[in-house]
mmCIF file of N, CA and C in Angstrom:
data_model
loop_
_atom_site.group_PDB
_atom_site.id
_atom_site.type_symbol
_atom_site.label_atom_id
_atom_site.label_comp_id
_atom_site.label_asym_id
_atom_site.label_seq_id
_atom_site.Cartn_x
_atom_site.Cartn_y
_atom_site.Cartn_z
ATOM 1 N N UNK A 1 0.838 -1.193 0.000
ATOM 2 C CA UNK A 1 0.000 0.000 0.000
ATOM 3 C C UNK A 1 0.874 1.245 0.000
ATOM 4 N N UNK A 2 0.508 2.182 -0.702
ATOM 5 C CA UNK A 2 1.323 3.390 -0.604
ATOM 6 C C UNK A 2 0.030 4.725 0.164
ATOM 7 N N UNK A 3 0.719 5.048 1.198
ATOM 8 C CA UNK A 3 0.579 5.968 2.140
ATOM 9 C C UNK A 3 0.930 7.762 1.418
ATOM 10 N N UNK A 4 -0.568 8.309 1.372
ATOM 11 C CA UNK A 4 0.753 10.116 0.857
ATOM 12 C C UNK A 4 -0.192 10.526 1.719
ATOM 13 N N UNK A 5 0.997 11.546 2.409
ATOM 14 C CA UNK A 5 1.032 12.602 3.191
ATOM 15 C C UNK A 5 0.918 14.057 2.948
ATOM 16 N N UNK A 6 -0.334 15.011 2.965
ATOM 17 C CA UNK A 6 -0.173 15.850 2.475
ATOM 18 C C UNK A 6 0.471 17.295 3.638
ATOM 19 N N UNK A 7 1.149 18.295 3.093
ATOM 20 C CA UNK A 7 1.597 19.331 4.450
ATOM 21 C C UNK A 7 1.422 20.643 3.603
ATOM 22 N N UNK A 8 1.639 21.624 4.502
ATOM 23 C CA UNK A 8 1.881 22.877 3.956
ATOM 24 C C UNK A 8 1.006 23.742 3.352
ATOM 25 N N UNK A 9 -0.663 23.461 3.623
ATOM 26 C CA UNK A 9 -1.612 24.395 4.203
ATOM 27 C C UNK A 9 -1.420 24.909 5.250
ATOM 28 N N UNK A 10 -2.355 25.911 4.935
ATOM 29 C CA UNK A 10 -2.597 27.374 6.160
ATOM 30 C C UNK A 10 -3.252 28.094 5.679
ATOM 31 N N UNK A 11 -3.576 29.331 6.611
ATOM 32 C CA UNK A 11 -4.063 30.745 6.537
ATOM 33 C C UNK A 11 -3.089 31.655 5.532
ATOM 34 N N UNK A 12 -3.312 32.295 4.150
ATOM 35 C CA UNK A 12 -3.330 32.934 4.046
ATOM 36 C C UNK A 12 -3.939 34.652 3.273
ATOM 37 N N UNK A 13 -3.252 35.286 3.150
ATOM 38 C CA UNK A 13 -4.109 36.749 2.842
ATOM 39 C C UNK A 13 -3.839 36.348 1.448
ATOM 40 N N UNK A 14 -5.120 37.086 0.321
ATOM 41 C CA UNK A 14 -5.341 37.223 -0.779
ATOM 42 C C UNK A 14 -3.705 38.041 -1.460
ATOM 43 N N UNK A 15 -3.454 36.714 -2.318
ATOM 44 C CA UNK A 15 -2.238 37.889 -2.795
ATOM 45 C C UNK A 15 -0.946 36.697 -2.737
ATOM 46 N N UNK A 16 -0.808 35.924 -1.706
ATOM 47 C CA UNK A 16 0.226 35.264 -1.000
ATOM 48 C C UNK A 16 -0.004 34.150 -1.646
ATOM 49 N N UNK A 17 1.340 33.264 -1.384
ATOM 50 C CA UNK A 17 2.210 32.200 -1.836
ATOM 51 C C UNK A 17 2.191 30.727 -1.039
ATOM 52 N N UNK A 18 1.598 29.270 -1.341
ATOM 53 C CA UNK A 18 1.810 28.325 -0.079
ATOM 54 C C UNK A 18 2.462 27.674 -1.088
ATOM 55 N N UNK A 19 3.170 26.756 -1.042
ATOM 56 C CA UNK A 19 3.614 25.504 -1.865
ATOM 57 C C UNK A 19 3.205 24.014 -0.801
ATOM 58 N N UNK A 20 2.544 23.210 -1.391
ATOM 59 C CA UNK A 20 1.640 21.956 -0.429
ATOM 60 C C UNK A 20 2.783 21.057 -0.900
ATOM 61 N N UNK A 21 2.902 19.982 -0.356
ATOM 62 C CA UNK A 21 4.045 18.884 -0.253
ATOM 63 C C UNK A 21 2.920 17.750 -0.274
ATOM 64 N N UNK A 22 3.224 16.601 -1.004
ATOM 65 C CA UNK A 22 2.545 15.318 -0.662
ATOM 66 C C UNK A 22 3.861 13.899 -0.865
ATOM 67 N N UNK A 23 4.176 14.021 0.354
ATOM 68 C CA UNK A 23 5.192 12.876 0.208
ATOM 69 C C UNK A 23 4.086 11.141 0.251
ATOM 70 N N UNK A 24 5.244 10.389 -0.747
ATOM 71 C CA UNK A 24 4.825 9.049 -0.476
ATOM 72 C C UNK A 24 5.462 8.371 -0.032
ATOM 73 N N UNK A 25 5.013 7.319 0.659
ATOM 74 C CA UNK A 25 5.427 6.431 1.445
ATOM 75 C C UNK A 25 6.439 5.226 0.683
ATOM 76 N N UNK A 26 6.316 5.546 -0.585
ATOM 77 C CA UNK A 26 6.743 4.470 -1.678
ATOM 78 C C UNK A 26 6.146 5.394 -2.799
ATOM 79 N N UNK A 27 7.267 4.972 -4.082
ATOM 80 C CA UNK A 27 6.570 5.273 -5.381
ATOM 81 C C UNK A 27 5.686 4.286 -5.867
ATOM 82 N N UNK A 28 4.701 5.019 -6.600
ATOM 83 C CA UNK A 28 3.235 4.063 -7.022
ATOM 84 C C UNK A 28 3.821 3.053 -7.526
ATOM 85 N N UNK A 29 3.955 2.000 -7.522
ATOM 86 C CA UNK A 29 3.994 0.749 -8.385
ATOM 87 C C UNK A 29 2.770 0.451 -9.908
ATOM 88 N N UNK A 30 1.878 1.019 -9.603
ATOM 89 C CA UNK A 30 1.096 1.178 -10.581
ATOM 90 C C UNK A 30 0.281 2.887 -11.187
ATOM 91 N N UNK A 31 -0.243 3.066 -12.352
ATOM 92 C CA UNK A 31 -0.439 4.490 -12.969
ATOM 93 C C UNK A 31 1.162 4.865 -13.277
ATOM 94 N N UNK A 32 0.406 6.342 -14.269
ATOM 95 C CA UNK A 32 1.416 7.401 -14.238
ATOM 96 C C UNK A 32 0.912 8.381 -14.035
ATOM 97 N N UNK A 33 0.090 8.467 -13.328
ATOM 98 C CA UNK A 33 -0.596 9.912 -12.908
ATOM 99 C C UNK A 33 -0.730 10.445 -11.627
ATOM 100 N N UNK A 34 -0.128 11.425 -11.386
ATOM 101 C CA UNK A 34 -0.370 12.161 -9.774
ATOM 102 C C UNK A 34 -1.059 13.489 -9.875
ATOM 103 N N UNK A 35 -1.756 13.510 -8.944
ATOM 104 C CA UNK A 35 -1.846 15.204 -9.315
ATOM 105 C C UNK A 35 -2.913 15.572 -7.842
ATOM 106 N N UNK A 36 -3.118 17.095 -7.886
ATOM 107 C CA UNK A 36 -4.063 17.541 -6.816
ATOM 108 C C UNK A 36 -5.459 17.586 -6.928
ATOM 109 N N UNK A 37 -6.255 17.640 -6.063
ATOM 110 C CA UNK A 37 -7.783 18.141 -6.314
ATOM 111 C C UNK A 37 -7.760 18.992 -5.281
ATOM 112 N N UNK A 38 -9.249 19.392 -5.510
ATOM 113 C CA UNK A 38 -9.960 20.210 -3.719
ATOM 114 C C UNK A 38 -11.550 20.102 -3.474
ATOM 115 N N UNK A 39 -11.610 20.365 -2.486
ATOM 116 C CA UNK A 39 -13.024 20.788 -2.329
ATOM 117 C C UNK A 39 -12.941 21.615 -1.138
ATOM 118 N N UNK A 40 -14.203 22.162 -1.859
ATOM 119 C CA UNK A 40 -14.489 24.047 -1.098
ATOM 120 C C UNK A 40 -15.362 23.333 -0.476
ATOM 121 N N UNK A 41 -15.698 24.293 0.594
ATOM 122 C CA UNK A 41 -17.056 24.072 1.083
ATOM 123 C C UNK A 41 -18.293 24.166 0.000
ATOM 124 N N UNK A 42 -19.343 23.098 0.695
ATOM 125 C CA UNK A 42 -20.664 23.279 -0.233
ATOM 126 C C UNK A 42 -20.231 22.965 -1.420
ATOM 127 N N UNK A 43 -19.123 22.454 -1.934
ATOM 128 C CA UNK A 43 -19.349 22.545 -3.406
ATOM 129 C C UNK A 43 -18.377 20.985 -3.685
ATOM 130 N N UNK A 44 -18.329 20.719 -5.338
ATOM 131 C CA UNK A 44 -17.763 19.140 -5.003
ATOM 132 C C UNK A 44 -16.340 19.048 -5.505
ATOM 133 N N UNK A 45 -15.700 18.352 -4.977
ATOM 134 C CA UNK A 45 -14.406 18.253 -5.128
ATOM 135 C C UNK A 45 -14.007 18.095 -7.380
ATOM 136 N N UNK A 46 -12.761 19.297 -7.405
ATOM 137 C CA UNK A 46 -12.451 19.426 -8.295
ATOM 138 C C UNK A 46 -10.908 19.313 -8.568
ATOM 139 N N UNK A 47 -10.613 18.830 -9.671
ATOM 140 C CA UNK A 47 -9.374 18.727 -9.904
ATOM 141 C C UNK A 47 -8.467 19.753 -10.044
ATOM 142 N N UNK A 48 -7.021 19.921 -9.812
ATOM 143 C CA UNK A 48 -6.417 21.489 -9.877
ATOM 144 C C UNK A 48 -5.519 21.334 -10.700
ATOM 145 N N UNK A 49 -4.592 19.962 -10.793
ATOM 146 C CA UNK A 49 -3.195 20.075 -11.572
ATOM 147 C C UNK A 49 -2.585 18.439 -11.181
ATOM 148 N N UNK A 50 -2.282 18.161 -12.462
ATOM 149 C CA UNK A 50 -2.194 16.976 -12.484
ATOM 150 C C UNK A 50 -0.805 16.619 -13.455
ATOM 151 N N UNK A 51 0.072 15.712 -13.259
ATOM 152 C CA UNK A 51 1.360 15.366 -13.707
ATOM 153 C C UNK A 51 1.313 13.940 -14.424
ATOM 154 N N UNK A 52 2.173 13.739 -15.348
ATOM 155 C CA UNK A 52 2.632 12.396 -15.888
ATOM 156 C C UNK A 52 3.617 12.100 -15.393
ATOM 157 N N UNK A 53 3.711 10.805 -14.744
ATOM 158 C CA UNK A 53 5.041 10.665 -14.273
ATOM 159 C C UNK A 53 6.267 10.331 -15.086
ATOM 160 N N UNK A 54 5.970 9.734 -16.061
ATOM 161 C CA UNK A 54 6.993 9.165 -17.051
ATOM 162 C C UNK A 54 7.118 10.259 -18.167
ATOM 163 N N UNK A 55 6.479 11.728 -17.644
ATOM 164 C CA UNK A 55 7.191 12.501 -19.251
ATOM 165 C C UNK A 55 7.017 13.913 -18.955
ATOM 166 N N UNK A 56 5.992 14.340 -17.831
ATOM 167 C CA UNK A 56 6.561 15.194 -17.241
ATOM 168 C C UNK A 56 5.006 16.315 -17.675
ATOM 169 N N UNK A 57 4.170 15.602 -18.740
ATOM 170 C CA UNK A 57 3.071 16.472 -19.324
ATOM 171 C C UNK A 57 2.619 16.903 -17.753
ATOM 172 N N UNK A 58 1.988 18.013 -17.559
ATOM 173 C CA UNK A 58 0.751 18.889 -17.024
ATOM 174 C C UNK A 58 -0.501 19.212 -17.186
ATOM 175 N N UNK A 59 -1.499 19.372 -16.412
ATOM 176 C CA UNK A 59 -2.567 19.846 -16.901
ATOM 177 C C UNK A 59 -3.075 20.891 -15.570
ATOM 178 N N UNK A 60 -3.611 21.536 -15.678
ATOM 179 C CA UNK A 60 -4.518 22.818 -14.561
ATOM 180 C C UNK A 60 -5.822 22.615 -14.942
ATOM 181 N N UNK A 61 -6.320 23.246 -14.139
ATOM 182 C CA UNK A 61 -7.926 23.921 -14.023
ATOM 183 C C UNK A 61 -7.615 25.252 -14.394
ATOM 184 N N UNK A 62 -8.453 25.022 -15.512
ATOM 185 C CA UNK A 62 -8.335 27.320 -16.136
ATOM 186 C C UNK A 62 -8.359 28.017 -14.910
ATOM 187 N N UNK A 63 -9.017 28.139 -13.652
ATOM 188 C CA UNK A 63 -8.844 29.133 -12.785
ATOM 189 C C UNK A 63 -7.459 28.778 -11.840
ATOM 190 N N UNK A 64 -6.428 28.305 -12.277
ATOM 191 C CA UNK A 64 -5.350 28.244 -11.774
ATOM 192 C C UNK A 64 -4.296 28.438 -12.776
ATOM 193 N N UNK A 65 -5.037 28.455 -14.038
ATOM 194 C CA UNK A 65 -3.735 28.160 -15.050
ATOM 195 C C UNK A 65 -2.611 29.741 -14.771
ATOM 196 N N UNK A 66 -1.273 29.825 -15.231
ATOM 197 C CA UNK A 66 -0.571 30.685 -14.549
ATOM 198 C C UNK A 66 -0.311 31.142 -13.137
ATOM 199 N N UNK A 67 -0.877 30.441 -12.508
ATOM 200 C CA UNK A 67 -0.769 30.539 -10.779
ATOM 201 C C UNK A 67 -0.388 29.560 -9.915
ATOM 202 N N UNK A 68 -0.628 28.487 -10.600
ATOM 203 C CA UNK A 68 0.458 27.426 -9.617
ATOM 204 C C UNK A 68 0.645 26.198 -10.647
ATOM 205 N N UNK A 69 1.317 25.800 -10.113
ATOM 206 C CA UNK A 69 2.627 24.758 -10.518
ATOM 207 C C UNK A 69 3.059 23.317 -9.888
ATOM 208 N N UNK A 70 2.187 22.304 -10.609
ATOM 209 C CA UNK A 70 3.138 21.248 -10.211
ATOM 210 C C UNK A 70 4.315 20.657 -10.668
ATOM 211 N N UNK A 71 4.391 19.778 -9.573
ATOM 212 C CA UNK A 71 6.046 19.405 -9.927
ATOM 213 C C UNK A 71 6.239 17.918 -9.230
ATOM 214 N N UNK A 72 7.112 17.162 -9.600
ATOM 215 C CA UNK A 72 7.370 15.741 -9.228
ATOM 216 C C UNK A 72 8.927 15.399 -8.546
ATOM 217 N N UNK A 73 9.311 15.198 -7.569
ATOM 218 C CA UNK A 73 10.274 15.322 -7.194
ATOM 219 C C UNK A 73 10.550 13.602 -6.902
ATOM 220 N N UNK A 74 11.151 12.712 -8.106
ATOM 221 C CA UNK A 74 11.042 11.400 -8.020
ATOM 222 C C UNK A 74 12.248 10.623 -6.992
ATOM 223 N N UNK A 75 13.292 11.332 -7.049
ATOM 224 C CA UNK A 75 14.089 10.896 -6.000
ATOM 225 C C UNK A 75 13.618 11.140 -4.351
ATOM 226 N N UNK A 76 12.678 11.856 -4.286
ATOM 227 C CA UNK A 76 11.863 12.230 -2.516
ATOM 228 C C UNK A 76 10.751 11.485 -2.429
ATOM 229 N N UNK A 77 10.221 10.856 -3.798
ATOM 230 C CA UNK A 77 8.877 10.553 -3.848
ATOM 231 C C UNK A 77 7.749 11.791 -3.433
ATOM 232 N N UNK A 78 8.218 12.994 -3.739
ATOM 233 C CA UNK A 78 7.245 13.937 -3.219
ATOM 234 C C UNK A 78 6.760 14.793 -4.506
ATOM 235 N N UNK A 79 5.229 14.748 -4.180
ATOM 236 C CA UNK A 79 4.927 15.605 -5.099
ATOM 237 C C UNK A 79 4.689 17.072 -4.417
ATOM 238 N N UNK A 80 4.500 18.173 -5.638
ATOM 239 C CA UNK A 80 4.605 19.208 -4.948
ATOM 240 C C UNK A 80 3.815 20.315 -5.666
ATOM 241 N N UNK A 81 2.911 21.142 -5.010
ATOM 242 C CA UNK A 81 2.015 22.077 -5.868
ATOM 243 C C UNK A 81 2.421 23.720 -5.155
ATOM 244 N N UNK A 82 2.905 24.407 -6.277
ATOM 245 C CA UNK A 82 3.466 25.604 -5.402
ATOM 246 C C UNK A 82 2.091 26.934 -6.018
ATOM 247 N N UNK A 83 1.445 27.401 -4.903
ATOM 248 C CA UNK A 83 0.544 28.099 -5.406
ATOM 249 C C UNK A 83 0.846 29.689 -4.940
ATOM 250 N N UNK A 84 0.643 30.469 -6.334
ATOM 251 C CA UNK A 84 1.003 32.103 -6.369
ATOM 252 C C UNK A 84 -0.213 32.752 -6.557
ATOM 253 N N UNK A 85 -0.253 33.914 -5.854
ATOM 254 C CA UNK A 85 -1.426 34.794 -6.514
ATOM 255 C C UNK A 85 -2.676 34.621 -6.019
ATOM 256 N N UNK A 86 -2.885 33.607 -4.870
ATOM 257 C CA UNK A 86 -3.639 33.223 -4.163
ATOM 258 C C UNK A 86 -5.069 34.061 -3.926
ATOM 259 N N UNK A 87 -6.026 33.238 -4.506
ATOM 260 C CA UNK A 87 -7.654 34.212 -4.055
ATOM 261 C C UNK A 87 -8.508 33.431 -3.269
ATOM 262 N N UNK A 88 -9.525 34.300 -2.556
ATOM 263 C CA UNK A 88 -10.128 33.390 -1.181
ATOM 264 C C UNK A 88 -11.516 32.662 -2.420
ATOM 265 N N UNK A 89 -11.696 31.995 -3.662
ATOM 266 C CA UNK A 89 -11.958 31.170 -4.026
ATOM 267 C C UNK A 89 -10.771 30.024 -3.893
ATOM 268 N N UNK A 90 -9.572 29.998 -3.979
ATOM 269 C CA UNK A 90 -9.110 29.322 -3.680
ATOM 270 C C UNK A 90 -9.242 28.783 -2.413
ATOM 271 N N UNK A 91 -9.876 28.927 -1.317
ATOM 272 C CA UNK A 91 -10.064 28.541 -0.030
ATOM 273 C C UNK A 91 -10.760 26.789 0.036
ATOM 274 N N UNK A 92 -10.138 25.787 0.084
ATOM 275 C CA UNK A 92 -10.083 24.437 -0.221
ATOM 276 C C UNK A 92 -9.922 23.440 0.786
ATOM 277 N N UNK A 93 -9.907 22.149 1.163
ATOM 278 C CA UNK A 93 -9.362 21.449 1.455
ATOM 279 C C UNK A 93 -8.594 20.744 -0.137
ATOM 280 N N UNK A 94 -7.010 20.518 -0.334
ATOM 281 C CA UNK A 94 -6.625 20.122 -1.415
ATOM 282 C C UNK A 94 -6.081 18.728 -0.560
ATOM 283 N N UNK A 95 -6.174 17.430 -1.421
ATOM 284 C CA UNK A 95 -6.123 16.437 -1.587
ATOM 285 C C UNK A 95 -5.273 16.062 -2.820
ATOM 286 N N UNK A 96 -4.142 15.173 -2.107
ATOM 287 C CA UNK A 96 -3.286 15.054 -3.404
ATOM 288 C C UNK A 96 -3.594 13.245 -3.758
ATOM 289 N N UNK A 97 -3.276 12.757 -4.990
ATOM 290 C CA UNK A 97 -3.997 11.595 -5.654
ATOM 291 C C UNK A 97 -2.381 10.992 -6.471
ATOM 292 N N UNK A 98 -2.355 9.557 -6.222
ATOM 293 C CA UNK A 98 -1.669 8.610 -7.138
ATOM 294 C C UNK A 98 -1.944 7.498 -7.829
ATOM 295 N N UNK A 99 -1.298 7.321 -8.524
ATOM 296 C CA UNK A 99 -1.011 5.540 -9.044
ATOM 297 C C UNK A 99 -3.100 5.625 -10.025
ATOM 298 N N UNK A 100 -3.041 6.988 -10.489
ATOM 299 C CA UNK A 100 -3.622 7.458 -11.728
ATOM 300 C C UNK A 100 -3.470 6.458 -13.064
ATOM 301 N N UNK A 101 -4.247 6.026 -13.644
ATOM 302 C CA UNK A 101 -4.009 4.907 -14.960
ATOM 303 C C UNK A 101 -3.816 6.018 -15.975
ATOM 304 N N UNK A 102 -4.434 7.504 -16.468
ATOM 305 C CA UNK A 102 -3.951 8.531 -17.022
ATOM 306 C C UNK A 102 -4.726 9.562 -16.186
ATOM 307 N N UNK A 103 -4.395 11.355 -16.708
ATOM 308 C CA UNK A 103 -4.300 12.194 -16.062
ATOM 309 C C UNK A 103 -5.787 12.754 -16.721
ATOM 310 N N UNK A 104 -5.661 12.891 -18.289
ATOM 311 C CA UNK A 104 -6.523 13.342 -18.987
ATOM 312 C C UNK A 104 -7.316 12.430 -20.639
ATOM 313 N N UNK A 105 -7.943 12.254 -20.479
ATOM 314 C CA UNK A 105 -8.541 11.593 -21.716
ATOM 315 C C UNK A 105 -9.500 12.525 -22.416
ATOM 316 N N UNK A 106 -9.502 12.877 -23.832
ATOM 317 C CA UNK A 106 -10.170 13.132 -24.296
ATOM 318 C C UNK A 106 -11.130 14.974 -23.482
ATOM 319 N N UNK A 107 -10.476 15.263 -23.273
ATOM 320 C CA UNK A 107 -10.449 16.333 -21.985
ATOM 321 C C UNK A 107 -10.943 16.163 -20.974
ATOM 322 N N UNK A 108 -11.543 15.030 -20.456
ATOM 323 C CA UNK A 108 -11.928 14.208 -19.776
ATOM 324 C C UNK A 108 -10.349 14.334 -18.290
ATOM 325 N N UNK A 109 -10.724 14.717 -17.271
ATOM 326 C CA UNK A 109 -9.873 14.420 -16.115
ATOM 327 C C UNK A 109 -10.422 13.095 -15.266
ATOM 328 N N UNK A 110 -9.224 12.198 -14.916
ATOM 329 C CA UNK A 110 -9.531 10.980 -14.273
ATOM 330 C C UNK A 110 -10.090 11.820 -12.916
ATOM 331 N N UNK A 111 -11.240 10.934 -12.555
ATOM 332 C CA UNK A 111 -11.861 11.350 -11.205
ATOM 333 C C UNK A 111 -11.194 11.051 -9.985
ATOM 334 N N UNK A 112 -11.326 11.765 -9.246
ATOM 335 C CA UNK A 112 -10.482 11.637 -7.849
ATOM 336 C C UNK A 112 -10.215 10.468 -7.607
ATOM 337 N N UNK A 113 -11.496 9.702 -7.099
ATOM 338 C CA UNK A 113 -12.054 8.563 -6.653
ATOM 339 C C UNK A 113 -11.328 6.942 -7.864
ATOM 340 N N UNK A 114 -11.194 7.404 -8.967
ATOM 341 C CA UNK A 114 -10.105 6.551 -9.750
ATOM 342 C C UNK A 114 -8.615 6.534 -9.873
ATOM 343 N N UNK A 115 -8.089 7.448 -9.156
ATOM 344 C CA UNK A 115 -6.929 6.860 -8.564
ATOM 345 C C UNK A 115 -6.859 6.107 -7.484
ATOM 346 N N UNK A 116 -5.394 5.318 -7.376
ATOM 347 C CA UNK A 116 -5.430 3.531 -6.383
ATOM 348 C C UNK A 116 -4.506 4.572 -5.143
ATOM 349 N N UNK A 117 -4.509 5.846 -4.635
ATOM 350 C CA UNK A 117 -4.402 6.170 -3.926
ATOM 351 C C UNK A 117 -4.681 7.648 -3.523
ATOM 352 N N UNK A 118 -5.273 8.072 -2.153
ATOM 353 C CA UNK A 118 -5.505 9.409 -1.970
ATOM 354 C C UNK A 118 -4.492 9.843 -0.550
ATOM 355 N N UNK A 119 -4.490 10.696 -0.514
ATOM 356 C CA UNK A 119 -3.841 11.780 1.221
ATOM 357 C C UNK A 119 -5.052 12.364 1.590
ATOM 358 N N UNK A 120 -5.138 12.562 2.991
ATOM 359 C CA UNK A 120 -6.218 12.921 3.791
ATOM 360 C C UNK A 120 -6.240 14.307 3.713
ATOM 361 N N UNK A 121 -5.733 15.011 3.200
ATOM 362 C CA UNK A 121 -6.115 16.438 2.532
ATOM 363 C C UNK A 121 -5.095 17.468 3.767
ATOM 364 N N UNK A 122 -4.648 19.038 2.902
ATOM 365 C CA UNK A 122 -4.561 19.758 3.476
ATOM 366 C C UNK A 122 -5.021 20.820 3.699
ATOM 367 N N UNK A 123 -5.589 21.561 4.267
ATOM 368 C CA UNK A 123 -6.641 22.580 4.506
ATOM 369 C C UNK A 123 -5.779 24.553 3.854
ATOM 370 N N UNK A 124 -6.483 24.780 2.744
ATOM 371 C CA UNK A 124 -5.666 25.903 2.526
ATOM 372 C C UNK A 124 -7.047 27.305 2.667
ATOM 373 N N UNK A 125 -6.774 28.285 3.462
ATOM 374 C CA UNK A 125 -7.716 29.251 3.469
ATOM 375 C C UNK A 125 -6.948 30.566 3.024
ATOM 376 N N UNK A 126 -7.548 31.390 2.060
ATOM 377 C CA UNK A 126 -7.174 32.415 1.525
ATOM 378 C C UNK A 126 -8.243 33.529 1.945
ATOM 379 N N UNK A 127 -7.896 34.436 2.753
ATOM 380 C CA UNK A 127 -8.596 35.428 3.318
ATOM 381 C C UNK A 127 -8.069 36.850 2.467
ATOM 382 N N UNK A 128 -10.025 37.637 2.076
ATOM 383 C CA UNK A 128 -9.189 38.739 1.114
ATOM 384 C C UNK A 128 -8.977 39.610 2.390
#
């Protein structure tokens, strides 16, 4: 079983910078897909940014595109989402996801719930 750990939520003001960490416990043995989601309050969990592991492709959610950044750090096993420019729609619990069979089909994003692993989420609040 692979275990991810997500860190590096918090409070902050409209404007500001968090970068979230999701270390694994092991690299996926199966997929090539990692990536983040969230869910806001009241509303249903959505995907934010998502990685190939074997080539490095990306994908965002248009209301993030130019504002944050994932990244794969394969020798730490950590993935990593560095978010800029921060707005209190961004205010989330983000949940990071592995061992993805793909990231995107047909513009189609794999659903949370179809990756063979999740992290218990980190709580990010953006206050304007």
């Amino acid at each position: 079983q692979v275990q991810l750990v997500e860190s590096g939520g918090g409070s902050v003001q409209a404007g500001g910078s968090l970068r979230l960490s999701c270390a694994a416990s092991r690299y996926p043995p199966r997929g090539n897909c990692m990536g983040w989601f969230r869910r806001a309050p009241g509303k249903e969990r959505e995907g934010v940014a998502t990685i190939y592991t074997d080539g490095g492709a990306t994908y965002y959610a248009d209301s993030v595109k130019g504002r944050f950044t994932v990244s794969l750090d394969k020798a730490k096993n950590t993935l990593y989402l560095r978010m800029n420019s921060l707005k209190p729609e961004d205010t989330a619990m983000y949940y990071c996801a592995a061992g993805g069979d793909y990231c995107v089909s047909g513009g189609i994003w794999l659903p949370f719930d179809e990756y063979r692993h999740w992290g218990q989420g980190t709580q990010v609040t953006v206050s304007s």
